[in-house]
Amino acid sequence: MFKLSSTLAMIYLATVSLAAPGPAVSIKARGADASVNVEVCTGNPGTGCVSIPIGSDSCNNLDGGLVFLNKEISSAIVPGGIVCTFFEDFGCLSEQGGADVVVLTSGTWSFFSVPGTAEPTVDFNDLTSSFSCSPL
């Protein structure tokens, strides 16, 4: 037969085991809170930088609280697995058949020389008014 202290210890362990969330619950909770950020800078990477949370295919206009970045972005850090399109106009719209847009995949980019859609490389420094990002 069990002693009283052994019975109480088993009840305590059972209570703790039932109350503590399992690993799957913890991972799921952290995953829901996780967000992806793009870092845009008014100078070289590390100078005048702002980390902006992105939603898949959401247009980020550089107005309101981000107006200080409008036509001021000189570099960006795009996280792995993400592609971002930077536009000269608000609303993530191209009005020049793609000549006013740059598409950047993961990495650190200087906007003085980035891959263009109409030319191999373009100077897109201080031209961005909006951008959108999505997973690759």
Tab-separated table of C-alpha atoms in Angstrom:
chain	number	residue	atom	x	y	z
A	1	MET	CA	0.000	0.000	0.000
A	2	PHE	CA	1.108	3.566	-0.713
A	3	LYS	CA	2.003	5.938	2.037
A	4	LEU	CA	0.219	9.294	2.221
A	5	SER	CA	3.316	11.247	1.098
A	6	SER	CA	3.709	9.020	-1.994
A	7	THR	CA	0.048	9.535	-2.900
A	8	LEU	CA	0.323	13.307	-2.503
A	9	ALA	CA	3.498	13.347	-4.640
A	10	MET	CA	1.719	11.431	-7.443
A	11	ILE	CA	-1.270	13.799	-7.292
A	12	TYR	CA	1.070	16.813	-7.456
A	13	LEU	CA	2.948	15.393	-10.494
A	14	ALA	CA	-0.306	14.586	-12.271
A	15	THR	CA	-1.620	18.116	-11.635
A	16	VAL	CA	1.586	19.755	-12.888
A	17	SER	CA	1.665	17.537	-15.983
A	18	LEU	CA	-1.922	18.383	-16.885
A	19	ALA	CA	-1.518	22.126	-16.260
A	20	ALA	CA	1.693	22.628	-18.227
A	21	PRO	CA	1.256	23.096	-21.974
A	22	GLY	CA	2.973	20.538	-24.141
A	23	PRO	CA	5.702	21.451	-26.638
A	24	ALA	CA	3.232	21.622	-29.536
A	25	VAL	CA	1.132	24.238	-27.725
A	26	SER	CA	4.198	26.389	-26.992
A	27	ILE	CA	5.450	26.213	-30.575
A	28	LYS	CA	2.021	27.027	-31.973
A	29	ALA	CA	1.669	30.055	-29.687
A	30	ARG	CA	5.090	31.416	-30.686
A	31	GLY	CA	4.372	30.819	-34.378
A	32	ALA	CA	1.205	32.888	-34.241
A	33	ASP	CA	3.125	35.830	-32.786
A	34	ALA	CA	6.065	35.590	-35.189
A	35	SER	CA	6.333	38.309	-37.794
A	36	VAL	CA	8.690	39.042	-40.635
A	37	ASN	CA	10.304	42.464	-40.896
A	38	VAL	CA	12.038	44.302	-43.696
A	39	GLU	CA	14.623	46.840	-42.628
A	40	VAL	CA	14.765	49.993	-44.735
A	41	CYS	CA	17.364	52.705	-44.229
A	42	THR	CA	17.787	56.339	-45.242
A	43	GLY	CA	21.543	55.749	-45.519
A	44	ASN	CA	23.815	52.742	-45.691
A	45	PRO	CA	22.638	49.662	-43.770
A	46	GLY	CA	22.732	50.600	-40.098
A	47	THR	CA	22.111	54.325	-40.737
A	48	GLY	CA	18.604	55.714	-40.236
A	49	CYS	CA	17.043	52.257	-40.328
A	50	VAL	CA	13.485	51.243	-39.514
A	51	SER	CA	12.248	47.672	-39.203
A	52	ILE	CA	8.799	47.362	-40.792
A	53	PRO	CA	6.602	44.287	-40.236
A	54	ILE	CA	5.257	42.954	-43.492
A	55	GLY	CA	2.169	41.004	-44.420
A	56	SER	CA	2.064	38.822	-47.494
A	57	ASP	CA	1.246	40.941	-50.546
A	58	SER	CA	0.169	43.933	-48.408
A	59	CYS	CA	1.065	47.332	-49.788
A	60	ASN	CA	3.136	49.464	-47.422
A	61	ASN	CA	2.725	53.121	-48.340
A	62	LEU	CA	5.381	55.431	-46.955
A	63	ASP	CA	2.888	57.895	-45.548
A	64	GLY	CA	1.448	58.591	-42.099
A	65	GLY	CA	4.005	57.469	-39.508
A	66	LEU	CA	6.379	56.372	-42.271
A	67	VAL	CA	6.276	59.629	-44.284
A	68	PHE	CA	9.861	60.445	-43.267
A	69	LEU	CA	10.922	57.458	-45.425
A	70	ASN	CA	9.045	58.609	-48.543
A	71	LYS	CA	11.575	59.176	-51.350
A	72	GLU	CA	14.384	58.712	-48.775
A	73	ILE	CA	15.223	54.964	-48.803
A	74	SER	CA	18.837	54.258	-49.761
A	75	SER	CA	19.188	50.629	-48.620
A	76	ALA	CA	17.162	47.650	-47.453
A	77	ILE	CA	17.675	44.329	-45.758
A	78	VAL	CA	15.237	41.704	-47.044
A	79	PRO	CA	15.044	38.498	-44.956
A	80	GLY	CA	15.577	35.044	-46.448
A	81	GLY	CA	12.615	33.497	-48.236
A	82	ILE	CA	11.055	36.894	-48.991
A	83	VAL	CA	10.788	38.938	-52.180
A	84	CYS	CA	9.959	42.663	-52.004
A	85	THR	CA	8.886	45.007	-54.775
A	86	PHE	CA	9.673	48.694	-54.274
A	87	PHE	CA	7.595	51.269	-56.195
A	88	GLU	CA	8.144	54.941	-57.032
A	89	ASP	CA	4.419	55.639	-56.549
A	90	PHE	CA	2.038	55.145	-53.645
A	91	GLY	CA	-0.374	52.219	-53.753
A	92	CYS	CA	2.234	49.751	-55.036
A	93	LEU	CA	1.430	50.764	-58.593
A	94	SER	CA	3.682	50.945	-61.624
A	95	GLU	CA	2.870	53.739	-64.045
A	96	GLN	CA	5.897	53.278	-66.318
A	97	GLY	CA	5.499	49.644	-67.373
A	98	GLY	CA	7.913	48.374	-64.721
A	99	ALA	CA	10.640	51.004	-65.173
A	100	ASP	CA	9.565	52.561	-61.850
A	101	VAL	CA	9.841	49.293	-59.889
A	102	VAL	CA	12.622	47.140	-58.440
A	103	VAL	CA	12.207	43.575	-57.207
A	104	LEU	CA	14.618	42.411	-54.495
A	105	THR	CA	15.048	38.993	-52.925
A	106	SER	CA	16.783	38.199	-49.655
A	107	GLY	CA	19.932	40.126	-48.880
A	108	THR	CA	21.311	43.570	-48.129
A	109	TRP	CA	20.781	46.058	-50.942
A	110	SER	CA	22.168	49.496	-51.731
A	111	PHE	CA	19.563	51.302	-53.815
A	112	PHE	CA	22.292	53.104	-55.754
A	113	SER	CA	22.641	49.917	-57.833
A	114	VAL	CA	19.880	47.314	-57.750
A	115	PRO	CA	18.546	44.882	-60.365
A	116	GLY	CA	16.014	46.662	-62.552
A	117	THR	CA	13.055	45.248	-64.441
A	118	ALA	CA	13.749	47.279	-67.587
A	119	GLU	CA	17.580	47.444	-67.286
A	120	PRO	CA	20.181	45.141	-65.690
A	121	THR	CA	20.869	47.618	-62.842
A	122	VAL	CA	19.265	50.913	-61.885
A	123	ASP	CA	19.814	53.704	-59.365
A	124	PHE	CA	16.664	53.556	-57.205
A	125	ASN	CA	18.064	55.747	-54.419
A	126	ASP	CA	15.493	58.088	-52.846
A	127	LEU	CA	12.691	56.963	-55.181
A	128	THR	CA	10.544	54.567	-53.097
A	129	SER	CA	7.027	55.615	-52.027
A	130	SER	CA	5.573	52.146	-51.386
A	131	PHE	CA	6.551	48.488	-51.278
A	132	SER	CA	5.051	45.041	-50.927
A	133	CYS	CA	6.606	41.739	-49.934
A	134	SER	CA	5.632	38.083	-50.112
A	135	PRO	CA	7.206	34.678	-49.504
A	136	LEU	CA	9.226	33.202	-52.354
